[in-house]
PDB file of C-alpha atoms and ligand atoms in Angstrom:
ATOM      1  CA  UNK A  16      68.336 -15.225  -0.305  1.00  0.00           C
ATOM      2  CA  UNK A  17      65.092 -16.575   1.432  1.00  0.00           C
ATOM      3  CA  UNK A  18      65.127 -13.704   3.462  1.00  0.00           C
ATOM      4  CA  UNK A  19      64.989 -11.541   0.154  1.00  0.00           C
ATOM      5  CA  UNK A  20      62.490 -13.360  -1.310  1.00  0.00           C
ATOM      6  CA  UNK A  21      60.376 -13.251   1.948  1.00  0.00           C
ATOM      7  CA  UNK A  22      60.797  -9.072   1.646  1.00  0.00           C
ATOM      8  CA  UNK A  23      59.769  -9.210  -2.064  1.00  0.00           C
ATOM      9  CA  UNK A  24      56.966 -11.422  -1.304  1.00  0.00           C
ATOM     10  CA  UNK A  25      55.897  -8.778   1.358  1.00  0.00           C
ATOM     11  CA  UNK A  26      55.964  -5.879  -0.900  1.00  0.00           C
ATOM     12  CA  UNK A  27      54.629  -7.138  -3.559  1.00  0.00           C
ATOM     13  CA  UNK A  28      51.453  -8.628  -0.943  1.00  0.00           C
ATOM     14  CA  UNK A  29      51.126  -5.179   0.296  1.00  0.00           C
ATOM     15  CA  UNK A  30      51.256  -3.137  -2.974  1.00  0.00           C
ATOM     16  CA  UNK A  31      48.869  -5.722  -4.297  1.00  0.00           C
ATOM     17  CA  UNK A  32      46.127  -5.204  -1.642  1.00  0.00           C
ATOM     18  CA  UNK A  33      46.601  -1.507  -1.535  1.00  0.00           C
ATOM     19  CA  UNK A  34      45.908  -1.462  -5.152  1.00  0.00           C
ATOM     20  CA  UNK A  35      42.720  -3.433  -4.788  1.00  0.00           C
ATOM     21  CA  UNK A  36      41.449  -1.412  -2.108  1.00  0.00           C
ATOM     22  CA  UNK A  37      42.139   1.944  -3.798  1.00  0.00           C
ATOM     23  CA  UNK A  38      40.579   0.908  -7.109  1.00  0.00           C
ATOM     24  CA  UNK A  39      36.526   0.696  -6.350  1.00  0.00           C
ATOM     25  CA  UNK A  40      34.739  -1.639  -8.808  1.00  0.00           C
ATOM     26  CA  UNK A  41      32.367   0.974  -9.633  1.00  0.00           C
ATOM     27  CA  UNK A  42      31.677   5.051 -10.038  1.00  0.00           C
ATOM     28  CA  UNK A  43      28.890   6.478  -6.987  1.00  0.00           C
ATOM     29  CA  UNK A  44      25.549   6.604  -8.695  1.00  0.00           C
ATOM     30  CA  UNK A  45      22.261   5.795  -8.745  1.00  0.00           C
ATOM     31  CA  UNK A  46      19.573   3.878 -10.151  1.00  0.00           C
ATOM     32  CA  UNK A  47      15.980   5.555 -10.845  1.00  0.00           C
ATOM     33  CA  UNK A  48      13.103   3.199 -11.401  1.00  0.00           C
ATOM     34  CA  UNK A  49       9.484   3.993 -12.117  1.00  0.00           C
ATOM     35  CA  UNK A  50       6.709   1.759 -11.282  1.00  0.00           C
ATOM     36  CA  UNK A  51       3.308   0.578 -12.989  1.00  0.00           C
ATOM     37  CA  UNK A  52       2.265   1.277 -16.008  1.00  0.00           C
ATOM     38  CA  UNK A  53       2.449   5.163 -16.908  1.00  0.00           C
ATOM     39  CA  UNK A  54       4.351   4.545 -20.065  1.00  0.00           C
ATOM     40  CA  UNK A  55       3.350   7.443 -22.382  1.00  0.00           C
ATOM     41  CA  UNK A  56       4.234   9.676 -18.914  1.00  0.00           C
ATOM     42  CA  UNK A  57       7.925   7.832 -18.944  1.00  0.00           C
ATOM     43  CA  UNK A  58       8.538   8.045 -22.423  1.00  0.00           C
ATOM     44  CA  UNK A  59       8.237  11.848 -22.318  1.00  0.00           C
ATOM     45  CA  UNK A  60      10.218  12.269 -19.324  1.00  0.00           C
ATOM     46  CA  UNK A  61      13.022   9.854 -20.879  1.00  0.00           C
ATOM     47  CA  UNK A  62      12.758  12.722 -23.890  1.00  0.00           C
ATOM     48  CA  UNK A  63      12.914  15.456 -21.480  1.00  0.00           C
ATOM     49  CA  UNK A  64      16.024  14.090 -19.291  1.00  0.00           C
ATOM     50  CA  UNK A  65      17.687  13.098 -22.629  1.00  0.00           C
ATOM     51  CA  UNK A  66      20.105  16.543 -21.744  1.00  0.00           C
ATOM     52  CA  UNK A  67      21.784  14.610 -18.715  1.00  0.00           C
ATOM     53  CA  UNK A  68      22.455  11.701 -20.426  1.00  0.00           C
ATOM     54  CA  UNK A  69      20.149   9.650 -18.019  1.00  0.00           C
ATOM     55  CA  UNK A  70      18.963   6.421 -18.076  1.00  0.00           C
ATOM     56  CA  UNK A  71      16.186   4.689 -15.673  1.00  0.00           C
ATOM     57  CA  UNK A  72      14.773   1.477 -15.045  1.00  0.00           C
ATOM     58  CA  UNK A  73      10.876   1.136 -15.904  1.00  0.00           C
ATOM     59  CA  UNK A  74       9.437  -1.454 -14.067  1.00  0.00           C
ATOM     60  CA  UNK A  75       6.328  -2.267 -15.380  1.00  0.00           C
ATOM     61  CA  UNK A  76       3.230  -4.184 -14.550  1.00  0.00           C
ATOM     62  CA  UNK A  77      -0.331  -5.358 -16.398  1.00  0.00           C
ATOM     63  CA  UNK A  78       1.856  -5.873 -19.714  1.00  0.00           C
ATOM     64  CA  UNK A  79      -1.037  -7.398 -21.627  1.00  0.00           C
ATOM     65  CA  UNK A  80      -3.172  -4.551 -20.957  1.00  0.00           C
ATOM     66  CA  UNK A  81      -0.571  -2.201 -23.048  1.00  0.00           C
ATOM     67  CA  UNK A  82      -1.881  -0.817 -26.140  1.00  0.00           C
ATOM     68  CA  UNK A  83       0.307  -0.889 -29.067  1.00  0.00           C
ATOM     69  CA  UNK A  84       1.546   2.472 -28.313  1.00  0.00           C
ATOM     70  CA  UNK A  85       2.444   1.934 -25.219  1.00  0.00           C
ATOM     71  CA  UNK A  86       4.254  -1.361 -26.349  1.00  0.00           C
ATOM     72  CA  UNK A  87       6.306   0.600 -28.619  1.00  0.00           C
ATOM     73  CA  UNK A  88       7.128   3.253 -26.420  1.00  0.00           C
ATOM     74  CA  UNK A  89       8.167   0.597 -23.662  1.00  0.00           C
ATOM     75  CA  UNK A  90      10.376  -0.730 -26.651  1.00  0.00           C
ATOM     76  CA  UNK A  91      11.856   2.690 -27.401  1.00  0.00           C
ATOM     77  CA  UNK A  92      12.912   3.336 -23.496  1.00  0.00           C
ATOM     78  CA  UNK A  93      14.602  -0.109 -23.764  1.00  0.00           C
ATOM     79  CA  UNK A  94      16.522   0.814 -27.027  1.00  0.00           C
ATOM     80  CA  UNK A  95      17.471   4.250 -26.014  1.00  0.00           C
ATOM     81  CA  UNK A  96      19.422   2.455 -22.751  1.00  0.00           C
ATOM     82  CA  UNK A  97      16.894   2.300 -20.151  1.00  0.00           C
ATOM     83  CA  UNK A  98      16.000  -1.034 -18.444  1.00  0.00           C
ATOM     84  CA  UNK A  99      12.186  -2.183 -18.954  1.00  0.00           C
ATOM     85  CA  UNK A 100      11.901  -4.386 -15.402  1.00  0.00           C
ATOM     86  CA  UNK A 101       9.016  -6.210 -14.415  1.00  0.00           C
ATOM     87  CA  UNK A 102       6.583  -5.555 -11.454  1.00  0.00           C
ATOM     88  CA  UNK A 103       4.232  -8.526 -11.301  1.00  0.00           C
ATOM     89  CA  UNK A 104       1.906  -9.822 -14.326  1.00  0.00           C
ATOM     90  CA  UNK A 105      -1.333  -8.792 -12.487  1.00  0.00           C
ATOM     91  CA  UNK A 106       0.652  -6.201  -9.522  1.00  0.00           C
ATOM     92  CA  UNK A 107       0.177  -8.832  -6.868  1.00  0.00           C
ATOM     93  CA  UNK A 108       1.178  -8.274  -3.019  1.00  0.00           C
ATOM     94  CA  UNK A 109       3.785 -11.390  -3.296  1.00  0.00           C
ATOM     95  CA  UNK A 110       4.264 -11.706   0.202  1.00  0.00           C
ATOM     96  CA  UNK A 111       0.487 -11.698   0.795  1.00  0.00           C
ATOM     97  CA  UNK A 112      -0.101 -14.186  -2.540  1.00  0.00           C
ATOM     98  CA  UNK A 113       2.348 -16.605  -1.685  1.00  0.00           C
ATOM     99  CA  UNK A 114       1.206 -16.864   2.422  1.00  0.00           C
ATOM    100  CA  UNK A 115      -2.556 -17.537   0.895  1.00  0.00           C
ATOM    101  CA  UNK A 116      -1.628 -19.462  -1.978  1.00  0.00           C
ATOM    102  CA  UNK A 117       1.269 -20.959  -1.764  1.00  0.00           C
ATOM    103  CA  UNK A 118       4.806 -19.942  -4.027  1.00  0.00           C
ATOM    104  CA  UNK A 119       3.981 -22.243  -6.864  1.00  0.00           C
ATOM    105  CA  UNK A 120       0.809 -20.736  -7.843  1.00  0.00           C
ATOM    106  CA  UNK A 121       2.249 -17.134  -7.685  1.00  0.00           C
ATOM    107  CA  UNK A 122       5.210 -17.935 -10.027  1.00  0.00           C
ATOM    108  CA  UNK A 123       2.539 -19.521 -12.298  1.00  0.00           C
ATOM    109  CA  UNK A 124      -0.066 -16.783 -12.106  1.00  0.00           C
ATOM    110  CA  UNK A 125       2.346 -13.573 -11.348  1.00  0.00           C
ATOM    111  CA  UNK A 126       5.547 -14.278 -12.435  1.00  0.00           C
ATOM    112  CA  UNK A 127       5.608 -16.713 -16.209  1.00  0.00           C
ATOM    113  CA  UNK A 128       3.242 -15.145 -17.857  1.00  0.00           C
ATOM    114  CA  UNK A 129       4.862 -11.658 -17.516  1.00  0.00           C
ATOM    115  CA  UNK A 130       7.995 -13.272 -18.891  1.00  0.00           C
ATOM    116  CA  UNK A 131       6.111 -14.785 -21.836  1.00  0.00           C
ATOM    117  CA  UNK A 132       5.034 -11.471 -22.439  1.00  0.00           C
ATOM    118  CA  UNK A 133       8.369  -9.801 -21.903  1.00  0.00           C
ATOM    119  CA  UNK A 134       9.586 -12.716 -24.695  1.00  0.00           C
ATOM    120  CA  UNK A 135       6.704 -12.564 -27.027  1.00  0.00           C
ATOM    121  CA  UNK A 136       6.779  -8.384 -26.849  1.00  0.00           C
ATOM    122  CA  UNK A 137      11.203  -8.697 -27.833  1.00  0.00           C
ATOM    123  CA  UNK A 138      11.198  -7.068 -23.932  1.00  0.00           C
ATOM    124  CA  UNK A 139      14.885  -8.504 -22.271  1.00  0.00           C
ATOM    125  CA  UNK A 140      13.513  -8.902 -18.744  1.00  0.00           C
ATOM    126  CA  UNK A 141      16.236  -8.921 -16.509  1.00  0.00           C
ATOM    127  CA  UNK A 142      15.107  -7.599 -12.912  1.00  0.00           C
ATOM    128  CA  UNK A 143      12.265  -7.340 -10.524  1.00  0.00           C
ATOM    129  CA  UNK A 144      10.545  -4.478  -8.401  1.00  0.00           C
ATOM    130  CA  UNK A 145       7.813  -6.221  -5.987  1.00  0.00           C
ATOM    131  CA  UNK A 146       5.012  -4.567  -5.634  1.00  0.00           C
ATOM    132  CA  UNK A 147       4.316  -2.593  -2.647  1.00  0.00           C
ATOM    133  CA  UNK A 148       7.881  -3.503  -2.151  1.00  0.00           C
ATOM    134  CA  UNK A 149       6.605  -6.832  -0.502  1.00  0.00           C
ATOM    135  CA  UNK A 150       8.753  -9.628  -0.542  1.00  0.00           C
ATOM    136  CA  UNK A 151      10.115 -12.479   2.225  1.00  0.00           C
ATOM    137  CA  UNK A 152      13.849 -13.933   1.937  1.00  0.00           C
ATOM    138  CA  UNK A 153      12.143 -17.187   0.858  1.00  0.00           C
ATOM    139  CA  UNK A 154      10.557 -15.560  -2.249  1.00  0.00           C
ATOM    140  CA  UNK A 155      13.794 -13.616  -2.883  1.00  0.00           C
ATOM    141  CA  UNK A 156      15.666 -17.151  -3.113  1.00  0.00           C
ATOM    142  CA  UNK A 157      13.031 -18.201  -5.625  1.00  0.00           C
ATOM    143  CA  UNK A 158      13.319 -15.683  -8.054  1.00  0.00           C
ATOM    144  CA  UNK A 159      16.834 -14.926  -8.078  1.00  0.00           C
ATOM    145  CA  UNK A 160      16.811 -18.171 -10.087  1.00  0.00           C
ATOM    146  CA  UNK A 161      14.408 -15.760 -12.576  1.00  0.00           C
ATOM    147  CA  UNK A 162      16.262 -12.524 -12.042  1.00  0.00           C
ATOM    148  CA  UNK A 163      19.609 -11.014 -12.209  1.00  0.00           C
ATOM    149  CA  UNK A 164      18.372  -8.268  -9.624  1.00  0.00           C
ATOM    150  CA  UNK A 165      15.132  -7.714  -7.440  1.00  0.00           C
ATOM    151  CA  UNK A 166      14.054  -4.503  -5.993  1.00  0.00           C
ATOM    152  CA  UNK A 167      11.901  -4.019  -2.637  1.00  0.00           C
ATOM    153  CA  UNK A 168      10.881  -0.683  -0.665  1.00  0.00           C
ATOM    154  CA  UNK A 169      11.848   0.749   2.148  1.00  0.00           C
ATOM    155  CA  UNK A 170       9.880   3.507   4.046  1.00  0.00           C
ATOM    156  CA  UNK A 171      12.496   6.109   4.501  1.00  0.00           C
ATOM    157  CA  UNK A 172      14.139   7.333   8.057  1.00  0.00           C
ATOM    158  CA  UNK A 173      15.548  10.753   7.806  1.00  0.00           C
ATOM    159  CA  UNK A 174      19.091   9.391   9.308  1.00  0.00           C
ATOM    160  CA  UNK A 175      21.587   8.521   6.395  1.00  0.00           C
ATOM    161  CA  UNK A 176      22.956   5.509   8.665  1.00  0.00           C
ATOM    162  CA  UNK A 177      19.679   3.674   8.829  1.00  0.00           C
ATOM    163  CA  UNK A 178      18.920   4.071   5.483  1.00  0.00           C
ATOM    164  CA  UNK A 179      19.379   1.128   3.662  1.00  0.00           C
ATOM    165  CA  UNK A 180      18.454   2.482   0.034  1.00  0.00           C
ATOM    166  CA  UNK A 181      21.946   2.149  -1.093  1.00  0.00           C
ATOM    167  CA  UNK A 182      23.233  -1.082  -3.571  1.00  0.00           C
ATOM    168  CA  UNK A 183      25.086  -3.570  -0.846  1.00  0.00           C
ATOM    169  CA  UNK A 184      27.324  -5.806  -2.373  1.00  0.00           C
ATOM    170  CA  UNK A 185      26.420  -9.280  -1.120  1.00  0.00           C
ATOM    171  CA  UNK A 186      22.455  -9.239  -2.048  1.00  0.00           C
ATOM    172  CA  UNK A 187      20.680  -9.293  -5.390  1.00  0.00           C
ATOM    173  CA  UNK A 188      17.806  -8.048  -3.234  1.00  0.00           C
ATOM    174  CA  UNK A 189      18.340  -4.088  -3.316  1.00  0.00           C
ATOM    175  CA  UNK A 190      15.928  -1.285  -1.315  1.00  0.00           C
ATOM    176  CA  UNK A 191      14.435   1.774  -2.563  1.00  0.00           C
ATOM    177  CA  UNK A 192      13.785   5.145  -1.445  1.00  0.00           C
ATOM    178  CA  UNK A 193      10.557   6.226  -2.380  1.00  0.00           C
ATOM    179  CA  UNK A 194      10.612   9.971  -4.342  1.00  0.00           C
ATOM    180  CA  UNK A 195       6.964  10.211  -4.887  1.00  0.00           C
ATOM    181  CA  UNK A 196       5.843  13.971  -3.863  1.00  0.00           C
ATOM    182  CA  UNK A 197       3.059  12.430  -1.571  1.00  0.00           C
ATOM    183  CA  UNK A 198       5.422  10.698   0.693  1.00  0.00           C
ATOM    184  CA  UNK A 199       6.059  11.171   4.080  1.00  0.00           C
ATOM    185  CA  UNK A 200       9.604  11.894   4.102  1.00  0.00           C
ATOM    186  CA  UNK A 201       9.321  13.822   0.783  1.00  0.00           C
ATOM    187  CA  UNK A 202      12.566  16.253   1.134  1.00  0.00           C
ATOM    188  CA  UNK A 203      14.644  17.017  -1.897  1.00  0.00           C
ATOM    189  CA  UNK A 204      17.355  18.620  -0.044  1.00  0.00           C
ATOM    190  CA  UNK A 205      17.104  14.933   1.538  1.00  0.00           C
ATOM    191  CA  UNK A 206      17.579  13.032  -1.132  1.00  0.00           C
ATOM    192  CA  UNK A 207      20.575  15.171  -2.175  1.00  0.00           C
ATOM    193  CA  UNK A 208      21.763  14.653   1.010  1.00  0.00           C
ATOM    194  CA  UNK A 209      21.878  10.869   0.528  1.00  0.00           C
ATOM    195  CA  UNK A 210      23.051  11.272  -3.318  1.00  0.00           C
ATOM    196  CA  UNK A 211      25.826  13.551  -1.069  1.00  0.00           C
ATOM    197  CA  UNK A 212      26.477  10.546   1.211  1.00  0.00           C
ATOM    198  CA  UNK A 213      26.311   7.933  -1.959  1.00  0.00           C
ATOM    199  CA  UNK A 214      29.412  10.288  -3.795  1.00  0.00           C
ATOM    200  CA  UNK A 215      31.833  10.815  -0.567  1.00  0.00           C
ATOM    201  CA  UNK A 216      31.367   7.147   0.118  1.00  0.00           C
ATOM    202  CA  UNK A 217      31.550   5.456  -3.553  1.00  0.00           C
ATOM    203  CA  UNK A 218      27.971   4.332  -3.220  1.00  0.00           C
ATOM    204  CA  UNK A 219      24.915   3.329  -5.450  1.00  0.00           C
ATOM    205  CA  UNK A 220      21.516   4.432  -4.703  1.00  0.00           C
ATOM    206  CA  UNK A 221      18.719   2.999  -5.406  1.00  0.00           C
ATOM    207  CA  UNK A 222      15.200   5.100  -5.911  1.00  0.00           C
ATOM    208  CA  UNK A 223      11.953   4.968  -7.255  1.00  0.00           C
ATOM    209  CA  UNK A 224       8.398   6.581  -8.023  1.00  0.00           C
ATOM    210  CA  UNK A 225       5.556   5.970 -10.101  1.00  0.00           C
ATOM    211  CA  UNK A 226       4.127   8.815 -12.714  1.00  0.00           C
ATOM    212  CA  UNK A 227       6.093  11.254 -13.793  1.00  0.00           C
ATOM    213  CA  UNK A 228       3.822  14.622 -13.639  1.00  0.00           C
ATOM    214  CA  UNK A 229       4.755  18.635 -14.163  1.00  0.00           C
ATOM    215  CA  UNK A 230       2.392  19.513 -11.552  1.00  0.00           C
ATOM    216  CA  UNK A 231       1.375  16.765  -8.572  1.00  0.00           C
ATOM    217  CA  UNK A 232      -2.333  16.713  -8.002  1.00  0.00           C
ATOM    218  CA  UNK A 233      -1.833  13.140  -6.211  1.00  0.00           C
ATOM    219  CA  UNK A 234      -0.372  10.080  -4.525  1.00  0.00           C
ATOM    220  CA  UNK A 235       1.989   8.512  -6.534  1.00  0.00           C
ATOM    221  CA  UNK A 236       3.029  11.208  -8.389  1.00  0.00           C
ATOM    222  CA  UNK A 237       6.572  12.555  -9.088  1.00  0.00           C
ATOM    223  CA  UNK A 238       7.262  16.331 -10.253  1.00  0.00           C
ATOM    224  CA  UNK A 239       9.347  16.936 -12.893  1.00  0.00           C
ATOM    225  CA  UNK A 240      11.395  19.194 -10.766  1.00  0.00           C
ATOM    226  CA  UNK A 241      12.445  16.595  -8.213  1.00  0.00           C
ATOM    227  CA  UNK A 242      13.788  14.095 -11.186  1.00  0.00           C
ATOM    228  CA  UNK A 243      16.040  17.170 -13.031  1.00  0.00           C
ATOM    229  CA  UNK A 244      17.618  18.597  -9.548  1.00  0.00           C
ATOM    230  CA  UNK A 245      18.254  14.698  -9.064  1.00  0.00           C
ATOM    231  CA  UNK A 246      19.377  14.715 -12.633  1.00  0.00           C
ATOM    232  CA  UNK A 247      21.469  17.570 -12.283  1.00  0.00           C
ATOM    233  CA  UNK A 248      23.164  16.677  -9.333  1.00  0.00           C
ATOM    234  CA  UNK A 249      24.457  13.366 -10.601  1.00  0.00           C
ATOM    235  CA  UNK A 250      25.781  14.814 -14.069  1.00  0.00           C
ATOM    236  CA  UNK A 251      27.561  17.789 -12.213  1.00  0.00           C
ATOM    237  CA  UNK A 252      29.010  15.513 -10.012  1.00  0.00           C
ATOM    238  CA  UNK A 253      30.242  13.329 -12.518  1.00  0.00           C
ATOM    239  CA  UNK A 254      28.049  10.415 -10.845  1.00  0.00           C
ATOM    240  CA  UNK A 255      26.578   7.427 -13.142  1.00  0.00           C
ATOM    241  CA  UNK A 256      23.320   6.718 -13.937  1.00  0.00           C
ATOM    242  CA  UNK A 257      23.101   2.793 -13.493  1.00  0.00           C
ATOM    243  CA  UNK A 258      19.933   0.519 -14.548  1.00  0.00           C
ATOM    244  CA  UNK A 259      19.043  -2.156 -12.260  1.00  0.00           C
ATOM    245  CA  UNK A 260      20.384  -5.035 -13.627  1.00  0.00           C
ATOM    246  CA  UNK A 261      23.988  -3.138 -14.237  1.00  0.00           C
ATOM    247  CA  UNK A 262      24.731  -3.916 -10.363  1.00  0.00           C
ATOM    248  CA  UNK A 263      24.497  -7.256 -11.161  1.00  0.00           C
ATOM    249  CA  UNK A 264      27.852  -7.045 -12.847  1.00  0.00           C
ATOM    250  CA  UNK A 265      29.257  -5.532  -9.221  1.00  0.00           C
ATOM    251  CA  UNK A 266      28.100  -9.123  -6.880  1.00  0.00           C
ATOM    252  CA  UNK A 267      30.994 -11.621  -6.208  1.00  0.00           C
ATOM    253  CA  UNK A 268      30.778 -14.920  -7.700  1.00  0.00           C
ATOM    254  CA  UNK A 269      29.296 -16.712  -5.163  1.00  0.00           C
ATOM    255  CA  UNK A 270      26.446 -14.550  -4.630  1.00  0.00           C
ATOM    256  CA  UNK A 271      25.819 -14.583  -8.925  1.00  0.00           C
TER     257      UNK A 271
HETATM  258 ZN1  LIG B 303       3.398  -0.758  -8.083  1.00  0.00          ZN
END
């Protein structure tokens, strides 16, 4: 009888675990984010990628210098399904704020007034992308008590297993690959590659740029061409588009 039991208790351990491991919490995908403030340029892209069922995360900085255009457009991104993130009240360097002045003053000066905005504006503000991807662990801890997710930079290596630009599941600190035309490691067959790597291996990437251009004539510029073959790629492979904040949902309890 016990020995039964003992053999039931077995199976049923081992069917259980198998289950859990073949059953990932989440579809490979990725996130795209956009930085600054080149709203009217996202709002026609967001139009123009409408035909892969996309959805991005705008991450947006020097909110009270939006005109009222602008504001609505930001609101229209947000009600169509994208994610309008913030990226500092005044685009502050947070690691090199809070070494001169101290973490208080740069939640005061950099970090509450861009969620009164976000608040007075009917903006949900739910992540954060630091600019120049700048952060310490110490800041992190602070303003995971503000955010669900926080987004830093990471200047790209050309070998998958050092890149780190993939969603890990015990930080709500994620890295991005920069897709900017201007960049270094600029390669689309590259970032296919990783989006490659990110569907064999049931991850999430994480990537972002800055204005969204049909021609590049500059630094931080991204061509329309590099965001529809990324496009393309994900909808063909039956990969998700995820917003930032969505991985949230995807962190064990004790890291919530
Ligand atoms: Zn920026």
């Amino acid at each position: 009888m016990h020995k039964a039991l003992s053999i039931l208790t077995f199976f049923l351990l081992v069917s259980c675990t198998t289950e859990k491991k073949s059953t990932p919490l989440y579809k490979p995908g990725v996130v795209i984010s956009f930085d600054d403030d080149y709203v009217q340029e996202w709002h026609d892209l967001d139009v123009a990628m409408q035909k892969y069922n996309w959805k991005a995360t705008f991450c947006v900085c020097y909110i009270d210098s939006l005109n009222p255009k602008q504001m609505g457009q930001l609101k229209k991104l947000q009600s169509k399904g994208n994610e309008i993130a913030g990226h500092g009240y005044k685009h502050k360097n947070a690691r090199n704020y809070v070494s001169k002045k101290g973490l208080a003053s740069y939640l005061k000066n950099e970090i509450i007034p861009m969620e009164m905005s976000f608040k007075k504006n009917g903006l949900i503000l739910n992540s954060f992308a630091y600019p120049f991807g700048a952060n310490t662990p110490g800041i992190d801890k602070a303003l995971y008590k503000h955010f669900k997710m926080l987004r830093r930079t990471h200047s790209a290596s050309k070998r998958l297993k050092e890149n780190s630009c993939f969603f890990v599941e015990n930080s709500k600190t994620v890295t991005g690959l920069g897709i900017d035309n201007s960049y270094q490691h600029y390669d689309l067959d590259y970032f296919l590659r990783v989006l490659n790597f990110a569907k064999k291996n049931n991850r999430i990437v994480v990537l972002y740029a800055h204005k969204p251009v049909q021609k590049v004539t500059g630094t931080y510029q991204v061509d329309y061409k590099t965001i529809e073959t990324i496009c393309k790629y994900v909808k063909e492979n039956n990969m998700q588009f995820y917003t930032l904040s969505e991985l949230h949902q995807f962190l064990p309890v004790n890291i919530k």
